[in-house]
XYZ file of C-alpha atoms in Angstrom:
152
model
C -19.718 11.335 66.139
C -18.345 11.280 69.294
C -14.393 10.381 69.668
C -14.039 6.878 70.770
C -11.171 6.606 73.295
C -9.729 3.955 71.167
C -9.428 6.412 68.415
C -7.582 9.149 70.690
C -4.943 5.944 71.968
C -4.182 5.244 68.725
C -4.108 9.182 67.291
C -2.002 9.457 70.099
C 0.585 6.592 69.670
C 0.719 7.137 66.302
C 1.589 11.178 66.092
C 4.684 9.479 69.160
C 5.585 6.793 66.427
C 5.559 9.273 63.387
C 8.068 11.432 65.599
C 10.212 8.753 66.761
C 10.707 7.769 63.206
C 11.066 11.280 61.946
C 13.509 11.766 64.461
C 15.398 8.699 64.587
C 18.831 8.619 63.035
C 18.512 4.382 62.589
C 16.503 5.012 59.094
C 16.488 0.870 58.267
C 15.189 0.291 61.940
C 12.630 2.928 61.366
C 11.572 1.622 58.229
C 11.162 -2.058 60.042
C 8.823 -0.463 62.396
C 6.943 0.891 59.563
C 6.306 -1.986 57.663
C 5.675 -4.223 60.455
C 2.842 -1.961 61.450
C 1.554 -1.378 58.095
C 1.502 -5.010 57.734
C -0.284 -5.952 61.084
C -3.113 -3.108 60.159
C -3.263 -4.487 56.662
C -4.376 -7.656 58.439
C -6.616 -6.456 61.299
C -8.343 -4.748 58.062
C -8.884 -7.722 55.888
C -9.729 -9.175 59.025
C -12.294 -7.003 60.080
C -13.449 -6.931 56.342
C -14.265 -10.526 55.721
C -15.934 -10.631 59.668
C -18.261 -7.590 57.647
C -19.077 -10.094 54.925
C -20.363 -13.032 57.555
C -16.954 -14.617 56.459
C -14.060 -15.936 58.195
C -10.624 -14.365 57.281
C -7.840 -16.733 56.949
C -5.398 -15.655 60.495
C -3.235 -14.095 60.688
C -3.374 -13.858 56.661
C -0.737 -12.564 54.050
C -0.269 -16.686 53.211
C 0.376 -17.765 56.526
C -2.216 -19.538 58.444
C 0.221 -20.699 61.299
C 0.812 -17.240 63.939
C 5.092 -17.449 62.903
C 6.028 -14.126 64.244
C 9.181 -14.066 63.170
C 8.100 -15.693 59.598
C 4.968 -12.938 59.460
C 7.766 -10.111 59.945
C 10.103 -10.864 57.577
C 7.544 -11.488 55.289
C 6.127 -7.777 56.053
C 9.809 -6.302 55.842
C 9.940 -7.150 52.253
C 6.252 -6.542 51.470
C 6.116 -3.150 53.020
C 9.584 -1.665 53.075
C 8.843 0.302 49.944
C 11.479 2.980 50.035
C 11.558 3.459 53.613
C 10.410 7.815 53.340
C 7.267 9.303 51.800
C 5.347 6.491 50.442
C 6.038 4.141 53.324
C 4.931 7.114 55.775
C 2.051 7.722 53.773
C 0.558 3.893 53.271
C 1.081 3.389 56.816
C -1.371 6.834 57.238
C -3.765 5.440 54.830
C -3.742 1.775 57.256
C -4.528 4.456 60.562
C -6.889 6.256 59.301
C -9.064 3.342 57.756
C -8.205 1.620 61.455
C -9.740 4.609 63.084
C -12.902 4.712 60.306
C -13.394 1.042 61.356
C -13.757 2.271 65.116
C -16.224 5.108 63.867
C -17.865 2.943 62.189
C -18.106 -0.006 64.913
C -18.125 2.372 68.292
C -21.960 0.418 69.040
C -19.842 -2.960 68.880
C -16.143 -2.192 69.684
C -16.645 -3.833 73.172
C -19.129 -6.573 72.689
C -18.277 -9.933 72.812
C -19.407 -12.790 70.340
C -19.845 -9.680 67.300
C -17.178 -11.091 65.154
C -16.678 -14.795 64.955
C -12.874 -14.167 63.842
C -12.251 -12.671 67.120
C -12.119 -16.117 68.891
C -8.756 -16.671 70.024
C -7.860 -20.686 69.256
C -7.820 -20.898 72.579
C -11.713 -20.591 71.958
C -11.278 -16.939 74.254
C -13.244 -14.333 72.609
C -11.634 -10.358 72.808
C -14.054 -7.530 71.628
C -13.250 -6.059 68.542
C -11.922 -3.016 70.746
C -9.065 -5.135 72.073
C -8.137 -6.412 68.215
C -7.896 -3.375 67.379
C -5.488 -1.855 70.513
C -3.053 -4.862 70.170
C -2.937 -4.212 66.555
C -1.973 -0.206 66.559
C -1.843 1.118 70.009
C 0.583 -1.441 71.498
C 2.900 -2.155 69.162
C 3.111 1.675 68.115
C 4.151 2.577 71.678
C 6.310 -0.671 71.257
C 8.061 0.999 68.414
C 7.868 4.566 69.543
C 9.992 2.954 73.117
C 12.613 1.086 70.966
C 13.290 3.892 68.241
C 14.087 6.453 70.668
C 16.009 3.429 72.905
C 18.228 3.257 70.122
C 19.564 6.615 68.868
């Protein structure tokens, strides 16, 4: 299989994230980023999961059918927090890497339109799978990367 660029960007901005975390001296912040991340790719998966099955996912998921940010990320703070070291580090892994097998899996479809009905925004704009998939690891990992090392 050939390397999708998408899987590089977010190989990439994940080994930055791991190190800003690793290095940061703000342990609860880094923690935050961790769950929010593990929570958004826990989504984008169950997402791209029940779009496998010809069904549509309830979005953006976890219980909440309304897009409350703020709501979402508390909510993802207390689901994924765990102990904020190993385990935390290693679930959010486990999210990456099954990320980056859905983009090995996908690379025929990652930027076709119309594939996956749940990638309709409600605006009725459709994104490719491919841009799903960036906004849910390879922006907000650079996000969090930025503001970790910001901060110390």
């Amino acid at each position: 299989l050939v390397m999708t660029t998408l899987k590089k960007e977010i190989e990439q901005a994940y080994d930055k994230l791991i190190r800003a975390i690793e290095e940061s001296k703000d342990k609860e912040k880094a923690s935050e980023h961790l769950a929010y991340n593990i929570g958004w790719g826990n989504c984008l998966i169950k997402w791209y999961e029940a779009g496998k099955k010809g069904e549509m996912p309830e979005m953006p998921g976890e219980g909440f059918s309304k897009w409350d940010y703020e709501g979402i990320q508390k909510h993802f703070h207390k689901k994924y927090r765990f102990d904020g070291g190993k385990k935390q580090m290693a679930a959010f892994k486990e999210v990456v890497d099954r990320i980056k097998q859905i983009t090995d899996d996908e690379q025929e479809h990652l930027k076709e339109l119309g594939v996956w009905e749940w990638c309709t925004l409600s605006s009725g704009k459709q994104w490719p799978l491919e841009k799903w998939i960036r906004v849910n690891t390879v922006a907000p990992y650079k996000r969090c990367a930025t503001e970790l090392r910001h901060r110390d």
